[in-house]
Amino acid sequence: MTVSITDVARAAGVSASTVSRALRGRPGVSDEVRAQIAAVAAQLGYTASRSASSLASGRTFTIGVVVPYVGRWFFGTVLDAAEKVFSAAGYDVLLYNLGSPETRKRFFTKLPVRKRVDAVLSLLIPDEEESAALRSLGVPLATTVGGARPGFTVVGIDDRAGTESAVRHLVNLGHRRIGMISGSSGPLHWTTPVERRQAYLDVLADAGIEHDPALEADGDYTVEGGERAMTELLAASRPPTAVFAQSDEMAMGALRALRRHRLRVPDDVSVVGFDDHELADVVGLTTVAQPVAGQGAEAARLLLRQLDEPDADAGQPGQVQMPIRLVLRETTAPPSPRGPQ
Amino acid sequence: MTVSITDVARAAGVSASTVSRALRGRPGVSDEVRAQIAAVAAQLGYTASRSASSLASGRTFTIGVVVPYVGRWFFGTVLDAAEKVFSAAGYDVLLYNLGSPETRKRFFTKLPVRKRVDAVLSLLIPDEEESAALRSLGVPLATTVGGARPGFTVVGIDDRAGTESAVRHLVNLGHRRIGMISGSSGPLHWTTPVERRQAYLDVLADAGIEHDPALEADGDYTVEGGERAMTELLAASRPPTAVFAQSDEMAMGALRALRRHRLRVPDDVSVVGFDDHELADVVGLTTVAQPVAGQGAEAARLLLRQLDEPDADAGQPGQVQMPIRLVLRETTAPPSPRGPQ
DNA sequence: AATATGAACGCAAACGCTTGCGCAACAACG
DNA sequence: CGTTGTTGCGCAAGCGTTTGCGTTCATATT
């Protein structure tokens, strides 16, 4: 049926061990024999069974990537970049899409990656229990986005600095009533929303602006959520003249809500987002740009490096912080003298 | 080190075979023994090695999913939906991101999925050679988007009908100079751009409008491409008063180009897209909606069904067509009496 | 009471690789 | 010319499961 290593060995007149060594570039086989085996293998269309080889060697040449929502631009982009790095290095990627709490729970209790992967890249921040489960796999671990966890390589950005640049921009334009659409809900135990909120509060305090809880709303990191949140903010007794959304998707939802309310951006309300979504430019959204694909690629590279030099795994894995920058577009301007409405 | 089936067997005082049967719900083991084994296994944190079990059984419980660009909304969304179906059925997904021609070629020549997957879902349309390679795997195959291939289950939409509804909408509004931004370039050997172009031509002919080749431009299915294409169209001696873009991303690029040219939408130029991208609503884009996630889920379900009833694989696999509908928003209107500029 | 029946379980042989070890054959050395 | 290395290769023992078959034992059958 399907051609095995012994078929190749027989056809080449050598033993299976020699075929194995020859095909994987291991020493102990002469150049001529190696070439001949390669030829025979190619002609027979032989590919080693991954199951068998990983069973025998313990190496799987597979990386597990766990992500909350592949469909979202941010995660899709990170995954795209990471996958490219992995596949270029000869690794396959096993994808786990953990959107709902149930699938997430099931993943961490059953741990289907056990004995199936050489490393795991998590695009979501595992809580204590979950990260312990991952550590129990005994393979290199990495995360992008958000908080550090012991045993994890983490690549991320300076959330506070990014938020500060955004909010400060609004302050500098003269805004005093600055709302925030956060993304704190949901089952994601990560520090990002917390950091960003703190930075938001800091900038306000620094500018001598009193914080108004009515100017904060939860947008759940989605367009719809952002729309809801913006609608909520507009219902406040004194609505904001500017809003900082913790993600571009929520900012876009906010834009939609504003349009529905016949409010003009940036004349009536300024909006700044976070991420520099691929479509942020299309809608002219001012935002904090972060290297999304860059983070995925970097995390993947760091993971591969750990795989190459297992000796270095004694020390605490590295943390790298990638640059951010405020991108000014058309959704921010000084407040109108008469305010919204 | 890591706990194996024999560890469980020893701890439970039974043989490895019994453990295997017990844990997989196979008959031949009493309820009490089964329960006890389950308890012991749970307590020991045992998970069967996938490599070993797939080597022994031939089943991998893994589905290969190949996609051109995970980062793009369309593919990300399809993948998201498909993954959910697969994982709910106990299958893992192995992801292959084949953006560049080189990685694509490498994938189809080396076929890393050989002996690694029970089925493959292709989100790109393989050419003759590629589909032959996939068929050689001897597993159920499916594709979404575009042309039928022998041996593949395909779920898609009626591209012609969708395009017709879009272009006809423009015609009905009174437009005569209707441009098209297509997505025909790139290494994707699929019928979609061809079908859509034909439908576009048909509607024009049907309306008695002479086709002007200067009103067609290639947008490469990206935002930037759409922007370039729109700029190109605007440079025509007699620019269009309306454009149909073969994808929302290109339509959004077109919107950006129009804004850069200080043209108003829909006053000066109408735009209609295709897909109903999650952000189409944000920019108010009129578009042809197709069930993107729905197609992914459906394709996944059909694949699983083939896996369940291998007897049915004799007949030609099914083809399903999912519904589309035109969504009217704010980027289309009758042409201005004086035309653009 | 003797036998047939079936359920519950163990044995052992795969599954297709990898890898430590042993054994030739040959080269280089004294 | 005998010794020591080196190189190239084969042997065989795993790796952790699954599964066909055989065995045991309790229960049903005549």
PDB file of N, CA and C (backbone and C1' of nucleotides) in Angstrom, chain B residues 5 17 20 24 46 56, chain D residues 16-21:
ATOM      1  N   ILE B   5       0.840   3.780  28.959  1.00  0.00           N
ATOM      2  CA  ILE B   5      -0.316   2.917  29.169  1.00  0.00           C
ATOM      3  C   ILE B   5       0.003   1.748  30.099  1.00  0.00           C
ATOM      4  N   SER B  17      -3.800  -3.888  27.175  1.00  0.00           N
ATOM      5  CA  SER B  17      -4.896  -3.962  26.201  1.00  0.00           C
ATOM      6  C   SER B  17      -6.212  -3.558  26.840  1.00  0.00           C
ATOM      7  N   SER B  20      -6.374   0.122  27.132  1.00  0.00           N
ATOM      8  CA  SER B  20      -6.654   0.716  25.836  1.00  0.00           C
ATOM      9  C   SER B  20      -8.139   0.631  25.510  1.00  0.00           C
ATOM     10  N   ARG B  24     -10.950   3.873  25.474  1.00  0.00           N
ATOM     11  CA  ARG B  24     -11.515   4.308  24.205  1.00  0.00           C
ATOM     12  C   ARG B  24     -12.954   3.860  24.026  1.00  0.00           C
ATOM     13  N   TYR B  46      -2.809  10.488  32.760  1.00  0.00           N
ATOM     14  CA  TYR B  46      -2.406   9.796  31.540  1.00  0.00           C
ATOM     15  C   TYR B  46      -3.115  10.322  30.299  1.00  0.00           C
ATOM     16  N   ALA B  56      -0.094   2.627  15.446  1.00  0.00           N
ATOM     17  CA  ALA B  56      -0.706   1.311  15.597  1.00  0.00           C
ATOM     18  C   ALA B  56      -2.027   1.202  14.849  1.00  0.00           C
TER      19      ALA B  56
ATOM     20  P    DG D  16       7.642   5.065  25.750  1.00  0.00           P
ATOM     21  O5'  DG D  16       6.124   4.913  25.277  1.00  0.00           O
ATOM     22  C5'  DG D  16       5.546   5.955  24.504  1.00  0.00           C
ATOM     23  C4'  DG D  16       4.265   5.462  23.887  1.00  0.00           C
ATOM     24  C3'  DG D  16       3.289   4.856  24.896  1.00  0.00           C
ATOM     25  O3'  DG D  16       2.017   5.355  24.583  1.00  0.00           O
ATOM     26  C1'  DG D  16       3.683   3.340  23.145  1.00  0.00           C
ATOM     27  P    DT D  17       0.796   5.154  25.570  1.00  0.00           P
ATOM     28  O5'  DT D  17      -0.389   4.911  24.526  1.00  0.00           O
ATOM     29  C5'  DT D  17      -0.661   3.594  24.127  1.00  0.00           C
ATOM     30  C4'  DT D  17      -0.906   3.572  22.649  1.00  0.00           C
ATOM     31  C3'  DT D  17      -2.123   2.746  22.298  1.00  0.00           C
ATOM     32  O3'  DT D  17      -3.126   3.594  21.748  1.00  0.00           O
ATOM     33  C1'  DT D  17      -0.150   1.936  21.157  1.00  0.00           C
ATOM     34  P    DT D  18      -4.615   2.958  21.707  1.00  0.00           P
ATOM     35  O5'  DT D  18      -4.523   1.824  20.586  1.00  0.00           O
ATOM     36  C5'  DT D  18      -4.468   2.207  19.225  1.00  0.00           C
ATOM     37  C4'  DT D  18      -4.448   0.979  18.355  1.00  0.00           C
ATOM     38  C3'  DT D  18      -5.732   0.148  18.380  1.00  0.00           C
ATOM     39  O3'  DT D  18      -6.016  -0.211  17.039  1.00  0.00           O
ATOM     40  C1'  DT D  18      -3.889  -1.227  18.898  1.00  0.00           C
ATOM     41  P    DT D  19      -7.494  -0.683  16.645  1.00  0.00           P
ATOM     42  O5'  DT D  19      -7.356  -2.263  16.476  1.00  0.00           O
ATOM     43  C5'  DT D  19      -6.215  -2.796  15.839  1.00  0.00           C
ATOM     44  C4'  DT D  19      -6.201  -4.310  15.942  1.00  0.00           C
ATOM     45  C3'  DT D  19      -7.551  -4.975  16.229  1.00  0.00           C
ATOM     46  O3'  DT D  19      -7.570  -6.211  15.549  1.00  0.00           O
ATOM     47  C1'  DT D  19      -6.046  -5.582  17.893  1.00  0.00           C
ATOM     48  P    DG D  20      -8.902  -6.701  14.855  1.00  0.00           P
ATOM     49  O5'  DG D  20      -8.528  -8.221  14.494  1.00  0.00           O
ATOM     50  C5'  DG D  20      -7.337  -8.479  13.770  1.00  0.00           C
ATOM     51  C4'  DG D  20      -6.720  -9.793  14.228  1.00  0.00           C
ATOM     52  C3'  DG D  20      -7.712 -10.946  14.358  1.00  0.00           C
ATOM     53  O3'  DG D  20      -7.069 -12.150  13.942  1.00  0.00           O
ATOM     54  C1'  DG D  20      -6.706 -10.543  16.457  1.00  0.00           C
ATOM     55  P    DC D  21      -7.911 -13.488  13.800  1.00  0.00           P
ATOM     56  O5'  DC D  21      -7.492 -14.316  15.091  1.00  0.00           O
ATOM     57  C5'  DC D  21      -6.107 -14.497  15.377  1.00  0.00           C
ATOM     58  C4'  DC D  21      -5.936 -14.984  16.795  1.00  0.00           C
ATOM     59  C3'  DC D  21      -6.870 -16.132  17.219  1.00  0.00           C
ATOM     60  O3'  DC D  21      -6.071 -17.198  17.670  1.00  0.00           O
ATOM     61  C1'  DC D  21      -6.773 -14.463  18.886  1.00  0.00           C
TER      62       DC D  21
END
